[in-house]
Amino acid sequence: MAGEAANLVQRVQWAIADPLREHASHSKKMDAGCVVGQQGQFGASCRYSHDVGSRKGEDRGPAPRRQRADETPDEQLARASYSSWRSLIRRTAQPDNLLTMHAIWEGALEILNGDDRDWKQTLPKDLDNDDELNGRHHILVLLSYRSQTSNNESYIKITQTFLTTITHPAMVSCLSVDTYVGSLYSFISGANGTRAIPFFQNLCDALIDAREETYPTIPFEIIDSSLIALSTALSELLRREPRARFNESLPDLIDSIETASELLVDNDSAIALNIVTNRISDLRAVIARACGLLTDGAHDGLESHNKSLLLQSTYPRNLVVPSNRHDNDKADITEISIYPTLDEILSDAKEFLPSTDPDQPHFLTSKLERHIDTQFRLLRHDIFGKLKDALAGLLTDIVDDSNQLKISRLEFGETRTYVYSNSFVSYFALNNRGELQAQISFPQPHSIRKGLGGDRSKWWEESKRMEVGVLLSFISIKDDELSHMFFTVAERSTDTKNEGSLTHNSSTATITIKLAFQDQPSVEALLGLSISKTRGTLIEFPNVVPATFVPVLENLQNMQRLSRLPFREWIQPDRVEGPPGLKLQIPPPLYARHAGFTFPMASLLKPGAAAMSLSPSILCKDSSFIAELETNTELDHGQCEALLAALIREYAFIQGPPGTGKSYLGVKLIKILLDIKERADLGPIIIVCYTNHALDQFLEHLVISGITKIVRVGGQSRSQLLENHNLRDIAKSEGKSKHEGYQVATAYKALDELHNKSKRIIGRLHGIQRRPEWRYFDYYLRQYYKRIHNQLDDHDSDGFAVVGRHPFETWMQAGAKIDLTPAQNMTGTTKLSFARTVDKANIDIHSLTHAERRMLIDQWSESLQERMAEEFYELLKDADSYQRNLSNVHAEVDRRVLQDADIIGLTTSGLAKHISTLSHVQAKVVLCEEAGEVMEPHILSALLPAVEHFIQIGDHQQLRPQINNFQDLSLESDRGVLYQLDRSQFERLSVGQRGRPSMPVAQLNVQRRMRPEISTLIRETMYEKLTDHPSTSEFPDVVGMRKNLFWLDHDNMEDQGQAEIQHKKSKSNEWEVELVLALVRHMVRQGVYTSSDIAVLTPYTGQLQKLRVAMRNDFEIVLSDRDQEALTKDGFGIHDLAGTPAVMEQNNKRKPLEKKTMSDLLRLSTVDNFQGEESKVIIISLTRSNGLRKVGFLKTTNRINVLLSRAQHGMYIIGNADTYSNVPMWQKVINMLRATDSIGPSLELCSLKVAAERPATTASQIADTNVRPDAIRKLCMRLSNASNPANADILLATTLVKRKPVMKIAGDAWLRSMIFSFRAAISKTMCPAGGRKT
C-alpha cells in the first residue's frame, strides 16, 4: 500500500502547473544559463547560489565533495545541483517567501528522485544539521505557515512536495540515514505533536476547500496525491513519535482526513480513496490504543463512522486478566519481557492463555488487538511453558537446599537439557565490535577428562552440544540471594590452542556467551558474577534457539504497538447472518485496481496461441476464460482456476493435494507477476517457505525456468544451483556510499576507543576485588570524603610527597591484620552506624578500630563498584548506538540488494530474523509455499508494511504446523483444543469458524505423482474431486515385487524395553526393522533402483534410529537436516550407534563411514519430515503393534494422508493391521486393500531372472549380494570388449540372447540371489509348519 501511495504521488508531482513551475525548471538550465558570481535571468529570486564564497555571518559547514577528474557529466551535474540546493537551505528562512519554499522542496525531491546515492543520503543529514545549516528553520517556517484563499493553490502544491519529500523511500526506507530521518520527524512533530498536528489540520482544511470549490483551479489529481501524502506522513510520524498519539487534536484531524476522503468521488480517485480509507482505519486503531480505549468498531476498517472512541465493554467475570501477579504479568503484550523473569518462573499464578475461538471471552474487545495478543501469548507459552515449569521446580529445590547446585544430573521431565555444575563466569569484556561478551567455564564431562586434546575436540564436535545460538540458563546463589540469568551461545571453538575453547584445558571447558536480554540489571549482574567468580549451575537447552522465535515475538509486539494488521478484514472476518458455507468476497490487489489494468498471459501460452490477458474484474469461475486458458496453455482445468483466483484476489488461498503441481503453478504465477513488475511497481516478489528444502526446490524451478535475478536469504541452502544467489555473497559486491563509508569508519574508531575504556573499567573492578589500593579510592575520596582524603593523601599541604609506604596502606594494615578479602558476613560491624564512623574518621581516621576500617573499605568498595558498573553500562549504551549505526549501514546494503532483485527467497524463520530490513523493502507481493505447515504468528510476520497481494499455497489436509507443547496447545489434545496453535491460518480460514464466512479456496485436482491404485487410497478418504493424469497409468511395475501396492500384516509386538530412548513418546519395532532391511536389499539387488528411487518412512524417531543402525553397514544412509535435528532432540546421539565408533550422524549424508557392501545411498525419514517429497518406491514401517490398539502419531488424517501419498510406482506397508484398524481412516484403507487382495501375512517376490522371454537391458541388472557390483561391471566390459561401462551396457543389450557366457553369468547371479537372507528371514519369522507362499 505504501508503494502504491508513493507511485500515485510521484505521478502527479510534475503536474504542479503554476508560476513556480517555470522557476523550478531552472535547475535543468543552470549549466547553460547561470554563471558563477553573476545573476542569471531569474535575478535575486534564483534558488541557486551564484556566489560560492561564504557570506558574512554564515557557516559553510562541511564542504560538498570536490569535483573529481573521473566524474561523469551526470555526476558533475548532480554535484553542482546539490551544491546549489544546499546553498538555499543555508540561507535564513523567510516566513512568507512561498517561492523559496517551493524551490527548496522541489529541489529536494529532484535530488531524491535522482540516481546519485551519495547526494540522496547527504540530504537528510544536511536537513537535520541545525548547527551549520538552516534546514530545520525552513521546515519550521513551512509548518507555521497558514494558507489563505488567495494562495491556497500554491500552498497545497508546496506542502504536497514537502510531504512527498519526507515520505520518499530514499528517506524512510534507507536504513543508513534512519538516524537523521528520525531526528527530522521528531522536530516536525514537536512536543506531543504540537507542531505537526496543527500543520496537518491546516493542510486538510485547505484540501477540503479546494475540493468544494465551484470552479476548482487545482487538478483533482493534485488534491488526491496531497491527501495520500498527508496520511502517509501522519502514519510515519505516529510510528516514530509515540507521544504524538496522545495529542488531543489528533481525533479531530482524523475526522477531517476522513471528510476530505469522502470528497474523492471521481473514478480516477478510487485508488486514492482505498489508500486513505485504509490509513484512516490504521490511524484510528493507533489512537484508540494510545488512549487505552478498547473499542470494537473503530478498529475494524470500514466501520469508521463510529468516531466516538468510547469505552464499550467491561472485563468478563469468568476471565482472569493479567494484573501484575508477578513482574511480567502484563495486560499489554508490548510490556512483556520475551524471556521469563525469575519472579515469573517462581510464581504460582496460572499463565493467562487466551483462546483462538473468537466467541470465547477475552479482556480485549478489539479484534485486531485480541488476535495479535492471542498469537503472541500462545507462541511464547509454546516456547517457554515447559521450560518455566522445569526451572521452577529446580529453583524451588535450590532455595530449599543449595547443594542442588552441585548435582550434574538434574531432572527436567521431557525438556531436553545438558547440565554443567560448578560453572563460573571466567571472562567479561566489551569487544572492539561493540558486543558485550563473556566466557563461562565449567568442568569437562567425565568421559573425556583424561583424554587427549584430539579426543576432546572430536567429542565436542560430534556431540553438537553448545551450538551457536542455543539458550543457556545460569543459576547461582550469593549472600543467600538466588540469581537466574538467560544467555545464548555467542561463539563455540574446539581448537585446543584457543584458551577460550571447549578443548584447551583437559579439566575445564569454556564457551563464549552473550546476554539474552541486555538491560542494565542484567549487565550489572553479569559484571558482578565475573568479578566475584561466583559458582553456579549452567543449563543448556539445545532445542531452544532464540533467533528462530524472538524476532517473531518482537514483531508481534511491534504490530500491537502500531495496531497494524494488513488484510485484517480477511484474517478476522466479522460475524454474518445467513446459511452456512458463505464465502468472503475478496477484491483484486490494490495495484491492479487501476482502470484498464490487465495481467498478460503471454508467458503461459503455447507457441502460436493468440494473445490473452486477464482483467482483475473477471469472475473466478468464468468458464469461457478458463476453457480458453486451458486450451492455449499447458495448465489443466484446476490449475487454470487456481491461477485466476491467485491473481484477482488480494488475499488468495490455493490448496494443492499431493502430486497436483503446487510448485509448478507457483512458477507460472511468478512469471506473470514479473511481467507486470515494472508497470505495477511491484518491487521484488517475496517467496516464503517453511523448510529450506522446499525453498531450494522452488527457487531451483525458477532458475531452470529462466528467472535468475533471485536472492536467497539464509545460509542453510544445500543447492549448488543457488550458490551464487546468496544475499551474503551478493552484498559483498555491493559498494557503500561515501556517506556510509564515513559512518562505518567513524563507528569502528569509536568502538575501539570504547573497547579500551571498558578494559580499564573492568580492570579497576577486578583490582578492587582483589586488593583495595589507593589508586582506586583517590578520586572517589577526594570527591565525596575530602577530609578523609586529606588525611590519607601521599602529599602534604605544601605539595611535598610522603616518602615510604603510602599512608593508605599504613592505615589499612595498622595494628592487627585486616582481612583484605571481601566480607561475606559483617555481623559484628553492621551494628555500627556508618554515618557515625565517617564523622569519627573526618576528625581522626587513625582513631578507627579495625572493624570500623573494615566497614569503611567495604562500603567504599561497594560504592565504587556500583559507580563503575553504572559507568560501564553508560559506555555500553554508547557502544550500542555505534553498533546500531553499523548494523544500519550493513542492513541498508542488504536492503538495496533485495530491493533490486526480482525474487527474494527465504524461510519463515529467516523472514523473522530479517524482518527489520525487509520492512524497508518496497515489496507488494508475498507468496507463501507450504502455508498449511506455518504457524499463524509466522504468517502474521510475513505481512510486511508494503504488501498489497498475499498468496498462500498449501494443503491444510496434510501436515499441520509443528509445536513444542502438544498437551497444552494442540487441537489434537484435550487441553489444547481451546488454543489450537498447531492450526495454520490456512486451515482456520479455509475451514471457517462458526458464524463467520470462510476464505474461498481454489483447489488443484489433477495429480501426476501416484499410480492410480495408490492415489485411490487418498481419493476415497480425503479428496473426492482428485483425478489421475493419464500419464500415471503408464508407470512401470515395481521390479522384484508381484504387486505394486501391498500391506504386509503381522502381529509381532512393538519393543517394550525403551530404556535407551530418552523421549518417552518414541517407539520402535525390531521385527519390522529386520523386514525393512531385507526388503530393501531385495529391491536394490534387482539393479534398477538408484538412491533417489527408494525411501523408508516411519512415524517414530526411535524406529528411525534403529533402522539407521541396522542398515548402515549395507547402505550409505541419507537423513535430512530436520530428521537429524529430530533425532538429536529426542535424545539419540552418536553413542546410540551401538557397536560402532562414535561418528557424527550429521556426516552420514556427506561422506562414507566405511566401504559399503552395496553401492546405493538410501533415504530414511520420519513421516513429518518427508512432506513435499516423493520417491519411486516407498517402504513404510508403521512400528506400532500392541494389544491396546494404540496408534499414536498416525491417528490423525493429516499424517495418514502424507504417509500414503509419497510413492510414485510402488508402496509397501509393514504393520499390524489390527492395531491400526482402530482409526476410521486406516480402516477404510485396510478395506480397500483387502478388496484388491493387497494385504496379507506374506509378500510375493519375483526377480529379473534373465531369459529370452524377459531379457535384461543393462549389465547392472545382473548384480547380486555375493558378487561385488564393480566386479560384475568389469567382467561384463571384458566379455563385451567395451572400453567403458556405458558401452558395455549398450553392447550387452544388443547381444544378450546370443552371448551364452553372459547368459551363464545372469543365471548364476539369479541362483545366488535366491539364497539371500530375505528368504531366510521370511521363513524364520513368518512361516510356521507348512509355510506361506513367498
CSV table of C-alpha atoms in Angstrom, one decimal, residues 339 416 418 420 464-473 486-492 511-514 516 539-547 549:
chain,number,residue,atom,x,y,z
A,339,TYR,CA,12.3,-14.2,28.3
A,416,ARG,CA,15.9,-31.8,26.9
A,418,TYR,CA,22.5,-30.6,29.5
A,420,TYR,CA,27.1,-28.3,33.9
A,464,LYS,CA,26.7,-31.0,18.8
A,465,ARG,CA,26.5,-29.5,22.3
A,466,MET,CA,26.8,-25.8,22.9
A,467,GLU,CA,25.8,-24.9,19.3
A,468,VAL,CA,26.0,-21.2,18.5
A,469,GLY,CA,22.6,-19.6,19.3
A,470,VAL,CA,21.2,-22.1,21.8
A,471,LEU,CA,19.7,-20.9,25.0
A,472,LEU,CA,21.5,-21.2,28.3
A,473,SER,CA,20.4,-20.7,31.9
A,486,PHE,CA,19.5,-16.3,30.4
A,487,PHE,CA,22.3,-16.4,27.9
A,488,THR,CA,22.8,-17.6,24.4
A,489,VAL,CA,26.0,-19.2,22.9
A,490,ALA,CA,27.9,-16.5,21.0
A,491,GLU,CA,31.0,-18.4,19.9
A,492,ARG,CA,32.0,-22.0,20.0
A,511,ILE,CA,32.2,-21.2,26.0
A,512,THR,CA,31.6,-17.6,24.9
A,513,ILE,CA,28.2,-16.3,25.7
A,514,LYS,CA,26.1,-13.2,25.5
A,516,ALA,CA,19.8,-12.9,26.0
A,539,ILE,CA,21.9,-25.4,31.9
A,540,GLU,CA,21.9,-25.9,28.2
A,541,PHE,CA,18.5,-26.1,26.3
A,542,PRO,CA,19.7,-27.5,22.9
A,543,ASN,CA,16.3,-27.4,21.4
A,544,VAL,CA,15.6,-23.7,22.2
A,545,VAL,CA,17.2,-21.3,19.7
A,546,PRO,CA,16.0,-17.7,20.4
A,547,ALA,CA,17.0,-16.5,16.9
A,549,PHE,CA,11.3,-17.1,17.6
